[in-house]
mmCIF file of C-alpha atoms in Angstrom:
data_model
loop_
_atom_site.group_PDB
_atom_site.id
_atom_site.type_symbol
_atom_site.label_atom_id
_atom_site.label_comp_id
_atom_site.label_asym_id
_atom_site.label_seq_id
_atom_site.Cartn_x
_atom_site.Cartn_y
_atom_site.Cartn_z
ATOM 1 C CA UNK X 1 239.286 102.293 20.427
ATOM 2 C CA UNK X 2 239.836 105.737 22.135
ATOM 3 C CA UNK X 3 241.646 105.457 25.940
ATOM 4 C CA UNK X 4 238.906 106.005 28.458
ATOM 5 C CA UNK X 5 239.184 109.148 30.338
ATOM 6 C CA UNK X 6 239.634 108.311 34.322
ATOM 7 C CA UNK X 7 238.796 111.214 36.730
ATOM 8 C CA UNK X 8 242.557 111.571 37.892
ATOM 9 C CA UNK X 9 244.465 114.387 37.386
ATOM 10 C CA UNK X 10 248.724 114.893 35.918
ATOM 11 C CA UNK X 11 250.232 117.159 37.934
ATOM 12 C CA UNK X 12 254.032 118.086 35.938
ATOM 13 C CA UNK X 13 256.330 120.017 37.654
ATOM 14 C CA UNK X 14 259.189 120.963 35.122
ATOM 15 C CA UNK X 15 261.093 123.784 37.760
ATOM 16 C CA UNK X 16 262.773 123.120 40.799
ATOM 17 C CA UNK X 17 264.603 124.529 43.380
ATOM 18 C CA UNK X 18 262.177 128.266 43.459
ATOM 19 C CA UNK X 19 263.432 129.885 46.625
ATOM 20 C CA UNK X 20 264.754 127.423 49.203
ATOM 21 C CA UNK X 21 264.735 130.351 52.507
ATOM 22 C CA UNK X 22 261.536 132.013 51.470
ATOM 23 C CA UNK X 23 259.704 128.807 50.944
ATOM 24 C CA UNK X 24 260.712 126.539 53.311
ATOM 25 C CA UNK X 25 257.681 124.280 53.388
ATOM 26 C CA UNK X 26 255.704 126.076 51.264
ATOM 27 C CA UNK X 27 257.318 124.936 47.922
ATOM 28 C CA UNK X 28 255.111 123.591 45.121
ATOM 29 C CA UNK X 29 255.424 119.602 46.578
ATOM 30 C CA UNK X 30 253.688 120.116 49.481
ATOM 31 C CA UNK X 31 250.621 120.907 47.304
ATOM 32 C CA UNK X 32 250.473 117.659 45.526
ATOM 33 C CA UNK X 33 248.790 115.274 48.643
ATOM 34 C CA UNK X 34 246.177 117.793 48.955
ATOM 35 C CA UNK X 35 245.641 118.027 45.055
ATOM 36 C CA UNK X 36 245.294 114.163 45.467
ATOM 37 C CA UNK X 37 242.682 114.205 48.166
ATOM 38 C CA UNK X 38 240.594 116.816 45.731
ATOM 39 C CA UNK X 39 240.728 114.988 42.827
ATOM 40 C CA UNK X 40 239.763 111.772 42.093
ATOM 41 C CA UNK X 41 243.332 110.497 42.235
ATOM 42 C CA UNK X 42 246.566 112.553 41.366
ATOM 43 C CA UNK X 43 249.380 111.394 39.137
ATOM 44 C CA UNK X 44 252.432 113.465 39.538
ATOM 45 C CA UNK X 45 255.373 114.263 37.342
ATOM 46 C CA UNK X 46 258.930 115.340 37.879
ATOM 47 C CA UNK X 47 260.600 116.425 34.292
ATOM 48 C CA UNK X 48 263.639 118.488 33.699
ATOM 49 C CA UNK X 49 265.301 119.405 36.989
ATOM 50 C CA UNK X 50 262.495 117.970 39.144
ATOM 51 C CA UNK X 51 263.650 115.081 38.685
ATOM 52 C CA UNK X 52 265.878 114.784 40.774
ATOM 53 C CA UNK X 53 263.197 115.541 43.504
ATOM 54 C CA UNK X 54 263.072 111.657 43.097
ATOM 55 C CA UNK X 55 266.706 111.034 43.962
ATOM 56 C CA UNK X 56 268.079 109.581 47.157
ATOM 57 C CA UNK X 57 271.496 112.125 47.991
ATOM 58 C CA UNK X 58 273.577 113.114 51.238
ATOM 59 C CA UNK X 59 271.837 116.867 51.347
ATOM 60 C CA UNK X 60 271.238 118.078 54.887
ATOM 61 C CA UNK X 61 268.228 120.296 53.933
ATOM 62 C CA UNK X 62 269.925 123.398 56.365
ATOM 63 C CA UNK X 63 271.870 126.535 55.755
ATOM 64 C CA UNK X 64 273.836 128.776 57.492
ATOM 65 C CA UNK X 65 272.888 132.367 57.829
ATOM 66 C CA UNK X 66 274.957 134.519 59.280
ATOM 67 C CA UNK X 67 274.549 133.491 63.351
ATOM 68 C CA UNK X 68 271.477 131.450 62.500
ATOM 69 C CA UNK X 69 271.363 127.686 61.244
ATOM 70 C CA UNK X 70 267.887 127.183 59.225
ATOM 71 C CA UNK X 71 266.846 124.195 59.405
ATOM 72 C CA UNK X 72 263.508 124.842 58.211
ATOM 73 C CA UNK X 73 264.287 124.541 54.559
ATOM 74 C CA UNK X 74 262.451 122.595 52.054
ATOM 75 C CA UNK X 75 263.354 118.759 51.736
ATOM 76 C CA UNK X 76 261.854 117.749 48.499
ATOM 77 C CA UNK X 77 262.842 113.736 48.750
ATOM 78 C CA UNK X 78 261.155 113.971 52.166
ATOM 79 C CA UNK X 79 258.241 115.392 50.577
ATOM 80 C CA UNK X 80 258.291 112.764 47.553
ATOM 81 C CA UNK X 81 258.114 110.122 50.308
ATOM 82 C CA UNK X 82 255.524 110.985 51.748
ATOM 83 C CA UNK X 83 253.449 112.184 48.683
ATOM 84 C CA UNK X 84 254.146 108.517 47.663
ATOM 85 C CA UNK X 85 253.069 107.322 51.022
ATOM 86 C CA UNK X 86 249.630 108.994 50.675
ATOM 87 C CA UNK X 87 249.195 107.063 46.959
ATOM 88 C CA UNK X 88 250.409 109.470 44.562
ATOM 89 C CA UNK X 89 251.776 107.960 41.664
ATOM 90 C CA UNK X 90 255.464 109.687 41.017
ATOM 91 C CA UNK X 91 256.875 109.303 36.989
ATOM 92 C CA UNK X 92 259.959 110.605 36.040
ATOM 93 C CA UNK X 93 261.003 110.282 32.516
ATOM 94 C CA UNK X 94 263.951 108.092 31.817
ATOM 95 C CA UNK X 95 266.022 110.876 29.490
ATOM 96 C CA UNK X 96 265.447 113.334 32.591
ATOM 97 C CA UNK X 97 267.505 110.654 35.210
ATOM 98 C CA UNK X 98 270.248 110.167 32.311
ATOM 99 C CA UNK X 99 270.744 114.186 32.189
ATOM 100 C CA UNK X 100 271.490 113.810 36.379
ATOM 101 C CA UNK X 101 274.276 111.474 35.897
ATOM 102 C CA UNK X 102 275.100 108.170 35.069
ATOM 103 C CA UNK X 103 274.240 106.821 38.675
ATOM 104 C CA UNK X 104 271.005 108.447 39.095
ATOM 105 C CA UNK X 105 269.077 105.626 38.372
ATOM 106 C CA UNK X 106 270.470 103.627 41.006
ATOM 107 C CA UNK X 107 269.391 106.096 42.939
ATOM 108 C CA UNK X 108 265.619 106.137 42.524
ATOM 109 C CA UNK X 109 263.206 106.536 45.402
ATOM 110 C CA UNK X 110 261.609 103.155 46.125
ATOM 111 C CA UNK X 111 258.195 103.402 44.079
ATOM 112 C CA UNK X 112 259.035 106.184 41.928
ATOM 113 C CA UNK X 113 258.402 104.591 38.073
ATOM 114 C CA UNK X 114 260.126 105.294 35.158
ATOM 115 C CA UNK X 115 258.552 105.966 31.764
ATOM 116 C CA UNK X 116 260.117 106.469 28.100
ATOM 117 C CA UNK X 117 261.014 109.815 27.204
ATOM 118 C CA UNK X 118 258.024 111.871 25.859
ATOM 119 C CA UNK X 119 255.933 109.249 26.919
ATOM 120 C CA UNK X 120 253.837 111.341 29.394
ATOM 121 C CA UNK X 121 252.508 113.455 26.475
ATOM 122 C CA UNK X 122 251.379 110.339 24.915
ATOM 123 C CA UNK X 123 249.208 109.817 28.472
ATOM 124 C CA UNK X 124 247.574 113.162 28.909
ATOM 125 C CA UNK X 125 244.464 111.999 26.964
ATOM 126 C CA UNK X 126 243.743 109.532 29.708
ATOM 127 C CA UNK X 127 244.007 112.220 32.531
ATOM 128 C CA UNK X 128 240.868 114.542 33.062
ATOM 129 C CA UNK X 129 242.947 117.295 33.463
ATOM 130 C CA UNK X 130 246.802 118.228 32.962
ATOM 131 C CA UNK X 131 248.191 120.940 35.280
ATOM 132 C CA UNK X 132 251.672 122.506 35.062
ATOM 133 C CA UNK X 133 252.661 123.632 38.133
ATOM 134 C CA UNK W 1 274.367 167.682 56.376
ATOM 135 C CA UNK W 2 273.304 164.778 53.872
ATOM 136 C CA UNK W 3 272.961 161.650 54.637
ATOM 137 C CA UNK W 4 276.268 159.190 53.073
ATOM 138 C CA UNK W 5 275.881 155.766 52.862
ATOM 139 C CA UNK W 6 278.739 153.651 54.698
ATOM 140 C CA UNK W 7 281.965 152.252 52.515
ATOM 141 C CA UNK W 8 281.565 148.505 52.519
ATOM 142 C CA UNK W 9 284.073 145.937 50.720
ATOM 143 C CA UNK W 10 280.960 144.713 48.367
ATOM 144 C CA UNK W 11 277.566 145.926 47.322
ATOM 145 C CA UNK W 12 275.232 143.608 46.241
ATOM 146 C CA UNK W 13 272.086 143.887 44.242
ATOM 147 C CA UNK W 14 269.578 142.466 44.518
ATOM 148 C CA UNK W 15 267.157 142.646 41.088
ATOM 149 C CA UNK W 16 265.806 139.471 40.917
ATOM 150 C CA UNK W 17 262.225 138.025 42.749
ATOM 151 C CA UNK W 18 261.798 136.196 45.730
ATOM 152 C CA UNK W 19 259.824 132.629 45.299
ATOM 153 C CA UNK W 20 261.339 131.710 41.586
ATOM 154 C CA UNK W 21 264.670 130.368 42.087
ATOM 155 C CA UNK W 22 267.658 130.193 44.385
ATOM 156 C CA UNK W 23 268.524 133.660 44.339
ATOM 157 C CA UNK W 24 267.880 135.280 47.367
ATOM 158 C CA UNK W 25 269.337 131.665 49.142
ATOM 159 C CA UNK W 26 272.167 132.221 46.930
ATOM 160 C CA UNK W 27 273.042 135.421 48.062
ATOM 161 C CA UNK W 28 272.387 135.636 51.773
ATOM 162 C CA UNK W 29 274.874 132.755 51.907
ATOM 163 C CA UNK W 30 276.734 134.876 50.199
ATOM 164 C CA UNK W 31 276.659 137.896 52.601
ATOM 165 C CA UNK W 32 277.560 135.241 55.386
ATOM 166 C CA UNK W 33 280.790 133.774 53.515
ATOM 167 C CA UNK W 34 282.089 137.710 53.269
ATOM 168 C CA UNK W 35 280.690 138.714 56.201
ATOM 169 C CA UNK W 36 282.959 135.492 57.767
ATOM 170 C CA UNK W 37 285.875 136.735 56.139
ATOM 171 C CA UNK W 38 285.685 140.179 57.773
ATOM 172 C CA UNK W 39 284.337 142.245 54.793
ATOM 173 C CA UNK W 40 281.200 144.932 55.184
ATOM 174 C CA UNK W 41 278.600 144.427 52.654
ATOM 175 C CA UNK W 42 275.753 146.238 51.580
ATOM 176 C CA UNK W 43 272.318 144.740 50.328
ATOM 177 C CA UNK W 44 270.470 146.808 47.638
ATOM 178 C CA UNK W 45 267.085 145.173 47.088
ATOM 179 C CA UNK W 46 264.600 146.412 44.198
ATOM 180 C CA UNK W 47 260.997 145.342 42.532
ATOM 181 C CA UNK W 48 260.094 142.120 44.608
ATOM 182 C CA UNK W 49 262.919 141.687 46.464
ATOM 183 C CA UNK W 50 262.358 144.861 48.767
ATOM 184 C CA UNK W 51 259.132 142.260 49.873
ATOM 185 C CA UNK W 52 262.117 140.198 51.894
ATOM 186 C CA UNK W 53 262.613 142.888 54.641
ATOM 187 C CA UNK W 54 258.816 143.896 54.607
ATOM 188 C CA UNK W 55 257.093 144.059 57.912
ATOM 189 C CA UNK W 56 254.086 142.684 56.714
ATOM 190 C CA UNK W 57 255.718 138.844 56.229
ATOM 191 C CA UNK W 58 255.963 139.406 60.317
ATOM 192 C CA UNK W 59 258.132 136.990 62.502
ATOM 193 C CA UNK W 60 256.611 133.725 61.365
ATOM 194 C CA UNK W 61 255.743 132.176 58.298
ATOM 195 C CA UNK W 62 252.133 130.883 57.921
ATOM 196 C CA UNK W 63 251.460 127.227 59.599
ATOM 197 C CA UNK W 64 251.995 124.328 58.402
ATOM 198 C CA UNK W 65 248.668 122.348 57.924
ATOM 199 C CA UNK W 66 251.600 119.433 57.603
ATOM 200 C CA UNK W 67 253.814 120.033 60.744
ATOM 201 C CA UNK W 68 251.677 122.311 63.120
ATOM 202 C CA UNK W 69 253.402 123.238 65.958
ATOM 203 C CA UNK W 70 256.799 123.825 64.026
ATOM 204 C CA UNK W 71 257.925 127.316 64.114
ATOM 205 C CA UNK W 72 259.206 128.867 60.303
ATOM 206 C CA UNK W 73 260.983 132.190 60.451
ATOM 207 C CA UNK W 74 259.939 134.674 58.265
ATOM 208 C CA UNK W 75 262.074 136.226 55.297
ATOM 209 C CA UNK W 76 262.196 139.532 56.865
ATOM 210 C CA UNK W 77 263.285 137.937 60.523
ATOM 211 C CA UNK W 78 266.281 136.075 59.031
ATOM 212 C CA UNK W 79 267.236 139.215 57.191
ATOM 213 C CA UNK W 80 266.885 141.289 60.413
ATOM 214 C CA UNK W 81 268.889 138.684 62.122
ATOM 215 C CA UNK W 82 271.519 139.122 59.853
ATOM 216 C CA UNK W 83 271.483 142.255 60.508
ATOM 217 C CA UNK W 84 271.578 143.127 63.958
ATOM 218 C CA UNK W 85 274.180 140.035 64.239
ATOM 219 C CA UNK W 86 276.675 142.841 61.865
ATOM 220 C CA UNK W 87 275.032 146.444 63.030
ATOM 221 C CA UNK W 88 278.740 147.462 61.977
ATOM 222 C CA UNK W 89 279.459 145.656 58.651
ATOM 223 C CA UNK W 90 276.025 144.971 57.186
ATOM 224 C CA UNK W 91 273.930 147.481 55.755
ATOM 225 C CA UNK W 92 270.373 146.626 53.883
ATOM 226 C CA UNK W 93 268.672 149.341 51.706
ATOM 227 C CA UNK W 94 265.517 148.675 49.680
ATOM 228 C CA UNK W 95 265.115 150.989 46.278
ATOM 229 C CA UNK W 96 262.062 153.459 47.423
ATOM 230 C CA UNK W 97 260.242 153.274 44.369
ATOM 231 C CA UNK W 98 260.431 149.799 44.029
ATOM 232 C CA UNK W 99 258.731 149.480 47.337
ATOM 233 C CA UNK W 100 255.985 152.268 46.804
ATOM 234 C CA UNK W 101 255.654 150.389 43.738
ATOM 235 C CA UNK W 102 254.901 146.816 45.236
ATOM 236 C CA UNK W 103 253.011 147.910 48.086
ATOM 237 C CA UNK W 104 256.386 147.137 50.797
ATOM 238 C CA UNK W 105 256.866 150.630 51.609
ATOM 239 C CA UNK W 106 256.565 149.371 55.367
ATOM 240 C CA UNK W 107 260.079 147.620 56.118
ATOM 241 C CA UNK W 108 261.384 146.985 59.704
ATOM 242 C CA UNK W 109 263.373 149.896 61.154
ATOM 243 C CA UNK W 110 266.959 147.849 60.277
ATOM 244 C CA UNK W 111 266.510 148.758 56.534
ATOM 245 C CA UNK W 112 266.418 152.378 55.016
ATOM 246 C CA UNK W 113 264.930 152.984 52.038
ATOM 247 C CA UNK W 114 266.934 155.223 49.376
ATOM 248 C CA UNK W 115 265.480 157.138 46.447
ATOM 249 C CA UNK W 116 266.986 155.287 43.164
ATOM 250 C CA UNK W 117 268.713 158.652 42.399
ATOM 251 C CA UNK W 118 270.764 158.194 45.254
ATOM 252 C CA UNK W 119 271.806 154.387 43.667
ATOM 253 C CA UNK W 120 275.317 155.555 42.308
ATOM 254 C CA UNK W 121 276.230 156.786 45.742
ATOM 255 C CA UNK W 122 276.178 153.558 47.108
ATOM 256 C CA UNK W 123 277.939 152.360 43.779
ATOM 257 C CA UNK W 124 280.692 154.524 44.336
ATOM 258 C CA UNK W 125 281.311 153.549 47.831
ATOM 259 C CA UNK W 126 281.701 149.946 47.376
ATOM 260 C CA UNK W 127 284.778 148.259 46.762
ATOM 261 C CA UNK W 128 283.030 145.847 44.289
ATOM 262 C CA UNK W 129 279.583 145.952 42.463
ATOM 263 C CA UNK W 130 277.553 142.171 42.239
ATOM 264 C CA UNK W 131 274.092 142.135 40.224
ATOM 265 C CA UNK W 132 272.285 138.973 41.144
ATOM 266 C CA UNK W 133 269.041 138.126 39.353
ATOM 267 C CA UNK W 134 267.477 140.353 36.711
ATOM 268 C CA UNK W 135 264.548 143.479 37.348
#
């Protein structure tokens, strides 16, 4: 029997890391809660480098610019918290944490789920729509 | 007389876009570690890049539906920043062409904008050459 087709969208974001200074807050995560409030519910997936989006680490999201310390810059964990907070589903695919290193796992933000590697494709009939952002 | 741009220790150039990766990041930390070490540098910004120093970007970045009343400098205010921190070992130059050519002929007074043709003067002034990103 054919998966039934739910109105929520897949949201994959496959590159990370697009401008840190220009961007600041304006980086591609800060699109997803409002995606979710649009649609009828938004799934969201980190592959390749996005992935570790859904890490815990020590990174002070500021820079030093010549006299000036920006501390305006994007903080993408921040971001995946509180995309999580507002009911987001997060999936990263397990092959993805491997290729960060062998702790990375451990190192999973609470709630963020882990599925088998090329498993999302296998989902995309369920979704109404698939976006790549 | 003609116009010569300023010897510096290190030109770089800057071919590669704003908003794809960690480029322009990557090299304005960059101008700060040689800057710190007592070099002069030169910036030499083409296609999208020139958009970094352009006045329309203005002081601010748009705000943030997310955090209001936070204040987010624009690209061309941290560049000008930069600049008028070094008025005597930092020089920024956007390719004229490129600029016409993306609609940022209007850059902030800081920044002079050289005809391509003039490109291998500022080559041949610079102690080394960097290419960062690709037109």
């Amino acid at each position: 029997m054919p998966e039934t087709t739910t109105a929520r969208w897949l949201v994959m974001i496959e590159r990370a890391y697009r401008g840190a200074v220009e961007r600041q807050f304006a980086d591609v995560l800060s699109l997803i809660t409002e995606l979710h409030r649009q649609s009828g519910g938004t799934d969201l997936a980190l592959r390749g480098l996005a992935a570790s989006y859904a890490l815990t680490t020590d990174y002070e999201p500021a820079l030093r610019i010549g006299g000036r310390t920006l501390d305006t810059l994007p903080d993408p964990r921040a971001t995946v918290r509180d995309i999580l907070a507002a009911g987001v589903t997060v999936l990263v695919e397990e092959p993805d944490l491997t290729t960060l290193g062998r702790t990375a796992a451990d190192r999973l933000l609470p709630g963020v789920r882990v599925v088998e590697g090329g498993g999302l494709a296998a989902r995309w009939s369920s979704y109404e729509q698939v976006w790549f952002l | 007389m003609a116009w010569s741009p300023p010897p510096t220790d290190v030109l770089l150039q800057l071919l590669g876009a704003p908003h794809q990766t960690e480029l322009v990041s990557s090299a304005l930390r960059l101008t700060t570690a040689l800057l710190g070490k007592g070099a002069r540098v030169q910036v030499w910004a083409c296609g999208d890049a020139t958009r970094l120093t352009w006045t329309g970007l203005g002081e601010t970045k748009p705000r943030n539906y997310g955090d209001w009343d936070r204040e987010y400098p624009s690209a061309t205010r941290i560049v000008r920043e930069l600049l008028t921190d070094h008025p005597d070992r930092l020089y920024w130059y956007v390719c004229a062409f490129c600029a016409e050519e993306r609609g940022t002929a209007d850059q902030i007074p800081q920044v002079r904008r050289r005809p391509m043709f003039k490109y291998a003067e500022h080559v041949a002034v610079a102690g080394k050459c960097l290419s960062l990103g690709v037109h």
